[in-house]
Amino acid sequence: MNVQAVLDSATLGGLSDGDLADELRRLQSEVSRLEARRAELIGEAERRDLARRQGFGSTTAWLMALSGDPGAVCRSRVAVATSLQTMPETRAAFS
């Protein structure tokens, strides 16, 4: 089930306890997959030096402008993405 399907699904009150737990598991799996993809994209942007080519001082600054997230969050995401570039087994586990 994709994110949109989860968001569009029946009202929460109509879910049994087991269905609620299953829905949470599916959602967590989807969130993890999306976070892994975000890390890949940020890593590729860093590798290409995309931020500087677009006039930003750093990938963190570029990501802040793009996402609206605070600097600390963006800095952490860039650090994770950069680290994953040198850790292929860990990167594969994220996917």
Tab-separated table of N, CA and C in Angstrom:
chain	number	residue	atom	x	y	z
A	1	MET	N	0.847	-1.172	0.000
A	1	MET	CA	0.000	0.000	0.000
A	1	MET	C	0.896	1.240	0.000
A	2	ASN	N	0.588	2.221	-0.853
A	2	ASN	CA	1.411	3.421	-0.895
A	2	ASN	C	0.886	4.471	0.072
A	3	VAL	N	1.627	5.562	0.203
A	3	VAL	CA	1.290	6.597	1.168
A	3	VAL	C	-0.108	7.152	0.912
A	4	GLN	N	-0.418	7.438	-0.332
A	4	GLN	CA	-1.730	8.004	-0.636
A	4	GLN	C	-2.853	7.049	-0.249
A	5	ALA	N	-2.647	5.769	-0.487
A	5	ALA	CA	-3.663	4.791	-0.114
A	5	ALA	C	-3.864	4.764	1.397
A	6	VAL	N	-2.774	4.871	2.147
A	6	VAL	CA	-2.870	4.893	3.608
A	6	VAL	C	-3.631	6.135	4.048
A	7	LEU	N	-3.302	7.270	3.455
A	7	LEU	CA	-3.954	8.516	3.838
A	7	LEU	C	-5.427	8.536	3.454
A	8	ASP	N	-5.757	7.867	2.363
A	8	ASP	CA	-7.131	7.855	1.868
A	8	ASP	C	-7.984	6.739	2.475
A	9	SER	N	-7.390	5.868	3.263
A	9	SER	CA	-8.119	4.704	3.755
A	9	SER	C	-9.242	5.103	4.716
A	10	ALA	N	-9.993	4.103	5.108
A	10	ALA	CA	-11.179	4.308	5.949
A	10	ALA	C	-10.848	5.087	7.217
A	11	THR	N	-11.891	5.614	7.829
A	11	THR	CA	-11.708	6.356	9.075
A	11	THR	C	-11.066	5.462	10.127
A	12	LEU	N	-10.335	6.068	10.999
A	12	LEU	CA	-9.613	5.307	12.022
A	12	LEU	C	-10.555	4.530	12.935
A	13	GLY	N	-11.699	5.105	13.237
A	13	GLY	CA	-12.652	4.441	14.119
A	13	GLY	C	-13.175	3.131	13.555
A	14	GLY	N	-13.099	2.976	12.222
A	14	GLY	CA	-13.581	1.762	11.593
A	14	GLY	C	-12.560	0.643	11.550
A	15	LEU	N	-11.343	0.904	11.994
A	15	LEU	CA	-10.288	-0.111	11.963
A	15	LEU	C	-10.330	-0.959	13.225
A	16	SER	N	-10.159	-2.259	13.060
A	16	SER	CA	-10.006	-3.127	14.226
A	16	SER	C	-8.631	-2.864	14.824
A	17	ASP	N	-8.383	-3.378	16.018
A	17	ASP	CA	-7.077	-3.203	16.653
A	17	ASP	C	-5.971	-3.782	15.778
A	18	GLY	N	-6.215	-4.957	15.230
A	18	GLY	CA	-5.212	-5.597	14.369
A	18	GLY	C	-4.965	-4.809	13.103
A	19	ASP	N	-6.061	-4.283	12.497
A	19	ASP	CA	-5.914	-3.474	11.283
A	19	ASP	C	-5.160	-2.182	11.576
A	20	LEU	N	-5.411	-1.596	12.734
A	20	LEU	CA	-4.709	-0.379	13.132
A	20	LEU	C	-3.209	-0.645	13.241
A	21	ALA	N	-2.845	-1.729	13.907
A	21	ALA	CA	-1.432	-2.090	14.043
A	21	ALA	C	-0.816	-2.384	12.672
A	22	ASP	N	-1.540	-3.104	11.824
A	22	ASP	CA	-1.042	-3.398	10.473
A	22	ASP	C	-0.825	-2.120	9.676
A	23	GLU	N	-1.757	-1.194	9.800
A	23	GLU	CA	-1.660	0.078	9.083
A	23	GLU	C	-0.437	0.859	9.547
A	24	LEU	N	-0.189	0.864	10.853
A	24	LEU	CA	0.997	1.544	11.380
A	24	LEU	C	2.281	0.901	10.862
A	25	ARG	N	2.310	-0.435	10.807
A	25	ARG	CA	3.492	-1.133	10.275
A	25	ARG	C	3.719	-0.771	8.813
A	26	ARG	N	2.646	-0.789	8.019
A	26	ARG	CA	2.768	-0.456	6.596
A	26	ARG	C	3.230	0.989	6.417
A	27	LEU	N	2.666	1.882	7.205
A	27	LEU	CA	3.051	3.288	7.106
A	27	LEU	C	4.523	3.474	7.472
A	28	GLN	N	4.966	2.811	8.535
A	28	GLN	CA	6.370	2.927	8.939
A	28	GLN	C	7.296	2.405	7.849
A	29	SER	N	6.908	1.323	7.218
A	29	SER	CA	7.704	0.772	6.124
A	29	SER	C	7.805	1.772	4.974
A	30	GLU	N	6.692	2.391	4.647
A	30	GLU	CA	6.673	3.380	3.564
A	30	GLU	C	7.505	4.610	3.930
A	31	VAL	N	7.403	5.072	5.161
A	31	VAL	CA	8.195	6.216	5.623
A	31	VAL	C	9.687	5.889	5.527
A	32	SER	N	10.070	4.704	5.945
A	32	SER	CA	11.480	4.297	5.865
A	32	SER	C	11.971	4.276	4.427
A	33	ARG	N	11.130	3.764	3.536
A	33	ARG	CA	11.504	3.727	2.120
A	33	ARG	C	11.667	5.137	1.566
A	34	LEU	N	10.769	6.024	1.928
A	34	LEU	CA	10.851	7.410	1.459
A	34	LEU	C	12.075	8.127	2.034
A	35	GLU	N	12.375	7.880	3.299
A	35	GLU	CA	13.563	8.494	3.909
A	35	GLU	C	14.840	7.993	3.257
A	36	ALA	N	14.866	6.726	2.898
A	36	ALA	CA	16.039	6.179	2.200
A	36	ALA	C	16.198	6.845	0.841
A	37	ARG	N	15.095	7.026	0.148
A	37	ARG	CA	15.151	7.680	-1.160
A	37	ARG	C	15.606	9.133	-1.017
A	38	ARG	N	15.106	9.819	0.021
A	38	ARG	CA	15.541	11.198	0.261
A	38	ARG	C	17.049	11.241	0.503
A	39	ALA	N	17.568	10.313	1.269
A	39	ALA	CA	19.007	10.273	1.524
A	39	ALA	C	19.776	10.065	0.227
A	40	GLU	N	19.269	9.204	-0.649
A	40	GLU	CA	19.921	8.993	-1.947
A	40	GLU	C	19.943	10.281	-2.766
A	41	LEU	N	18.822	10.977	-2.794
A	41	LEU	CA	18.734	12.207	-3.574
A	41	LEU	C	19.645	13.299	-3.014
A	42	ILE	N	19.667	13.433	-1.708
A	42	ILE	CA	20.541	14.430	-1.085
A	42	ILE	C	22.001	14.076	-1.343
A	43	GLY	N	22.339	12.804	-1.230
A	43	GLY	CA	23.708	12.375	-1.511
A	43	GLY	C	24.121	12.679	-2.936
A	44	GLU	N	23.235	12.454	-3.873
A	44	GLU	CA	23.535	12.742	-5.278
A	44	GLU	C	23.673	14.243	-5.508
A	45	ALA	N	22.808	15.032	-4.868
A	45	ALA	CA	22.927	16.491	-4.978
A	45	ALA	C	24.270	16.955	-4.427
A	46	GLU	N	24.682	16.374	-3.322
A	46	GLU	CA	25.985	16.713	-2.722
A	46	GLU	C	27.118	16.306	-3.660
A	47	ARG	N	27.029	15.106	-4.206
A	47	ARG	CA	28.075	14.623	-5.112
A	47	ARG	C	28.208	15.530	-6.330
A	48	ARG	N	27.087	16.014	-6.839
A	48	ARG	CA	27.096	16.888	-8.020
A	48	ARG	C	27.442	18.338	-7.702
A	49	ASP	N	27.534	18.656	-6.412
A	49	ASP	CA	27.754	20.033	-5.969
A	49	ASP	C	26.643	20.945	-6.481
A	50	LEU	N	25.432	20.399	-6.509
A	50	LEU	CA	24.268	21.083	-7.055
A	50	LEU	C	23.977	22.388	-6.317
A	51	ALA	N	24.093	22.374	-5.012
A	51	ALA	CA	23.784	23.573	-4.225
A	51	ALA	C	24.654	24.754	-4.645
A	52	ARG	N	25.947	24.542	-4.738
A	52	ARG	CA	26.856	25.638	-5.112
A	52	ARG	C	26.601	26.093	-6.549
A	53	ARG	N	26.287	25.133	-7.425
A	53	ARG	CA	26.001	25.504	-8.811
A	53	ARG	C	24.713	26.315	-8.916
A	54	GLN	N	23.834	26.193	-7.910
A	54	GLN	CA	22.600	26.969	-7.898
A	54	GLN	C	22.713	28.213	-7.015
A	55	GLY	N	23.928	28.527	-6.593
A	55	GLY	CA	24.166	29.769	-5.863
A	55	GLY	C	24.074	29.691	-4.351
A	56	PHE	N	23.989	28.495	-3.794
A	56	PHE	CA	23.932	28.337	-2.348
A	56	PHE	C	25.320	28.056	-1.804
A	57	GLY	N	25.547	28.404	-0.562
A	57	GLY	CA	26.845	28.195	0.059
A	57	GLY	C	27.124	26.757	0.444
A	58	SER	N	26.076	25.968	0.572
A	58	SER	CA	26.239	24.570	0.985
A	58	SER	C	24.990	23.778	0.618
A	59	THR	N	25.133	22.463	0.668
A	59	THR	CA	23.972	21.606	0.443
A	59	THR	C	22.954	21.808	1.557
A	60	THR	N	23.423	22.056	2.773
A	60	THR	CA	22.508	22.316	3.887
A	60	THR	C	21.653	23.548	3.608
A	61	ALA	N	22.278	24.641	3.166
A	61	ALA	CA	21.531	25.866	2.857
A	61	ALA	C	20.534	25.630	1.725
A	62	TRP	N	20.956	24.898	0.722
A	62	TRP	CA	20.084	24.570	-0.411
A	62	TRP	C	18.881	23.755	0.058
A	63	LEU	N	19.148	22.755	0.896
A	63	LEU	CA	18.076	21.895	1.400
A	63	LEU	C	17.114	22.676	2.297
A	64	MET	N	17.644	23.606	3.085
A	64	MET	CA	16.788	24.454	3.912
A	64	MET	C	15.831	25.262	3.032
A	65	ALA	N	16.350	25.829	1.953
A	65	ALA	CA	15.519	26.618	1.038
A	65	ALA	C	14.492	25.734	0.336
A	66	LEU	N	14.913	24.549	-0.024
A	66	LEU	CA	14.040	23.630	-0.756
A	66	LEU	C	12.932	23.055	0.115
A	67	SER	N	13.293	22.681	1.337
A	67	SER	CA	12.357	21.950	2.196
A	67	SER	C	11.656	22.818	3.235
A	68	GLY	N	12.291	23.924	3.617
A	68	GLY	CA	11.748	24.736	4.701
A	68	GLY	C	12.059	24.183	6.083
A	69	ASP	N	12.826	23.102	6.134
A	69	ASP	CA	13.200	22.515	7.419
A	69	ASP	C	14.323	23.319	8.064
A	70	PRO	N	14.446	23.254	9.392
A	70	PRO	CA	15.498	23.989	10.090
A	70	PRO	C	16.902	23.496	9.719
A	71	GLY	N	17.860	24.377	9.938
A	71	GLY	CA	19.246	24.063	9.605
A	71	GLY	C	19.759	22.789	10.245
A	72	ALA	N	19.445	22.580	11.508
A	72	ALA	CA	19.943	21.390	12.204
A	72	ALA	C	19.415	20.111	11.553
A	73	VAL	N	18.156	20.122	11.148
A	73	VAL	CA	17.561	18.949	10.495
A	73	VAL	C	18.239	18.707	9.153
A	74	CYS	N	18.403	19.769	8.380
A	74	CYS	CA	19.024	19.640	7.050
A	74	CYS	C	20.485	19.218	7.161
A	75	ARG	N	21.198	19.771	8.136
A	75	ARG	CA	22.601	19.406	8.352
A	75	ARG	C	22.708	17.916	8.656
A	76	SER	N	21.810	17.427	9.489
A	76	SER	CA	21.800	16.012	9.838
A	76	SER	C	21.504	15.148	8.613
A	77	ARG	N	20.545	15.564	7.801
A	77	ARG	CA	20.205	14.792	6.604
A	77	ARG	C	21.369	14.757	5.619
A	78	VAL	N	22.058	15.869	5.468
A	78	VAL	CA	23.225	15.900	4.573
A	78	VAL	C	24.327	14.999	5.130
A	79	ALA	N	24.541	15.037	6.441
A	79	ALA	CA	25.570	14.191	7.058
A	79	ALA	C	25.263	12.716	6.853
A	80	VAL	N	24.011	12.328	7.048
A	80	VAL	CA	23.620	10.927	6.843
A	80	VAL	C	23.823	10.546	5.384
A	81	ALA	N	23.343	11.373	4.480
A	81	ALA	CA	23.458	11.071	3.046
A	81	ALA	C	24.913	10.951	2.623
A	82	THR	N	25.751	11.842	3.120
A	82	THR	CA	27.178	11.809	2.783
A	82	THR	C	27.835	10.556	3.350
A	83	SER	N	27.506	10.218	4.582
A	83	SER	CA	28.071	9.014	5.204
A	83	SER	C	27.663	7.754	4.456
A	84	LEU	N	26.410	7.697	4.019
A	84	LEU	CA	25.929	6.510	3.317
A	84	LEU	C	26.658	6.282	1.998
A	85	GLN	N	27.217	7.338	1.417
A	85	GLN	CA	27.955	7.207	0.162
A	85	GLN	C	29.166	6.279	0.330
A	86	THR	N	29.719	6.238	1.544
A	86	THR	CA	30.919	5.420	1.781
A	86	THR	C	30.606	4.120	2.522
A	87	MET	N	29.325	3.830	2.717
A	87	MET	CA	28.923	2.623	3.443
A	87	MET	C	27.892	1.859	2.625
A	88	PRO	N	28.338	1.111	1.612
A	88	PRO	CA	27.382	0.466	0.711
A	88	PRO	C	26.446	-0.545	1.391
A	89	GLU	N	26.928	-1.286	2.377
A	89	GLU	CA	26.055	-2.258	3.036
A	89	GLU	C	24.951	-1.544	3.830
A	90	THR	N	25.322	-0.491	4.522
A	90	THR	CA	24.342	0.273	5.276
A	90	THR	C	23.356	0.941	4.326
A	91	ARG	N	23.865	1.498	3.239
A	91	ARG	CA	23.000	2.133	2.243
A	91	ARG	C	21.991	1.123	1.690
A	92	ALA	N	22.447	-0.086	1.424
A	92	ALA	CA	21.552	-1.132	0.905
A	92	ALA	C	20.495	-1.506	1.938
A	93	ALA	N	20.859	-1.514	3.205
A	93	ALA	CA	19.894	-1.845	4.255
A	93	ALA	C	18.815	-0.782	4.391
A	94	PHE	N	19.144	0.467	4.059
A	94	PHE	CA	18.185	1.552	4.102
A	94	PHE	C	17.111	1.400	3.045
A	95	SER	N	17.461	0.764	1.943
A	95	SER	CA	16.537	0.692	0.793
A	95	SER	C	15.514	-0.398	0.932
